[in-house]
Coordinates of C-alpha atoms in Angstrom, one line a residue:
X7 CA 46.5 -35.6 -115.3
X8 CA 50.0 -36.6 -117.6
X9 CA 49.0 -36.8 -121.3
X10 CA 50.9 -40.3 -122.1
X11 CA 53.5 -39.6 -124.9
X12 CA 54.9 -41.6 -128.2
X13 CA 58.5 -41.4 -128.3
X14 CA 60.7 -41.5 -131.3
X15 CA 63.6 -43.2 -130.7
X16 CA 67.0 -42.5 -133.5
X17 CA 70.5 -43.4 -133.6
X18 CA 72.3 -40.1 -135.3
X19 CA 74.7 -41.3 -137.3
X20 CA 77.5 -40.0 -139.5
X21 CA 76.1 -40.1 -143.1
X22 CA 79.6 -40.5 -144.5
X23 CA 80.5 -43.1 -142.1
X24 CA 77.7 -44.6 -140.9
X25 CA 78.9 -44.6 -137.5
X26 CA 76.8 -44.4 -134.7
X27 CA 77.5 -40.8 -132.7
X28 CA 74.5 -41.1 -130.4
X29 CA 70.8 -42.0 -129.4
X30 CA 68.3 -40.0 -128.7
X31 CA 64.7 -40.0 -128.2
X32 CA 61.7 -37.6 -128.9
X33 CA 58.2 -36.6 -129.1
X34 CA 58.7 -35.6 -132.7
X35 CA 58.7 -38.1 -135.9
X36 CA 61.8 -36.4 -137.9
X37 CA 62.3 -37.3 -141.1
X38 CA 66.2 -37.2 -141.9
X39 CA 69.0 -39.2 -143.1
X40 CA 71.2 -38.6 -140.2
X41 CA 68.2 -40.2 -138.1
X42 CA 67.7 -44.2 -138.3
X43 CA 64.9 -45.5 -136.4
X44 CA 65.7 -47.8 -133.6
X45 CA 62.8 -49.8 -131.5
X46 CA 64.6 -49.5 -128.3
X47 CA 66.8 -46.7 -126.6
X48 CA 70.2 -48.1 -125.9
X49 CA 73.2 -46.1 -126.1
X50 CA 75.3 -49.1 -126.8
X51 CA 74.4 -48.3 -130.7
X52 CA 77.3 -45.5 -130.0
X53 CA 80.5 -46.6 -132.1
X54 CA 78.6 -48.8 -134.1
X55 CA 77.8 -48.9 -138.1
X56 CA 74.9 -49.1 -140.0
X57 CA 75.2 -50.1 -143.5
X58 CA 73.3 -50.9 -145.8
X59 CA 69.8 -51.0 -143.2
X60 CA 71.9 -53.3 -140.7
X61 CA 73.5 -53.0 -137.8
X62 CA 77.7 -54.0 -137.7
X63 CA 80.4 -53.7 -134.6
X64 CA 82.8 -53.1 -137.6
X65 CA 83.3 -50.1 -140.3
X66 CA 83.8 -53.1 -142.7
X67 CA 80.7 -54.7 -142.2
X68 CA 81.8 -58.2 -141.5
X69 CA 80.5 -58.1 -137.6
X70 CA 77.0 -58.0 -137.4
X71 CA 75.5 -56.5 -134.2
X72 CA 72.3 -56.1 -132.6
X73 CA 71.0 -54.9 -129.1
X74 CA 71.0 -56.9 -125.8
X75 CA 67.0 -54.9 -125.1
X76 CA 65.8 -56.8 -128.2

């Protein structure tokens, strides 16, 4: 029998940026700064920003963005 899991899923981002560099998911809760929690795994958070605990398309912050799963 397969023990059912919880995923983590996190967009890694660039803490001087706050560009997007990838998604990834786990079985562990990590607790880091590099590490945003996202509520679905889509890789087209790659290249974007977050600022200021939202989502934007541009480094500015004038574009506001938010997944096509949500």
């Amino acid at each position: 029998m397969i023990e059912p899991r919880l995923y983590y899923i996190y967009a890694h981002i660039d803490v001087d940026t706050g560009e997007c560099i990838g998604v990834r998911r786990t079985t562990d809760l990590i607790n880091n700064p590099a590490l945003i929690p996202i509520p679905v795994y889509d890789e087209e958070y790659g290249g974007k920003f977050y600022i200021n605990g939202n989502w934007y398309e541009d480094a500015a912050g004038t574009i506001p963005w938010t997944s096509s799963l949500l």
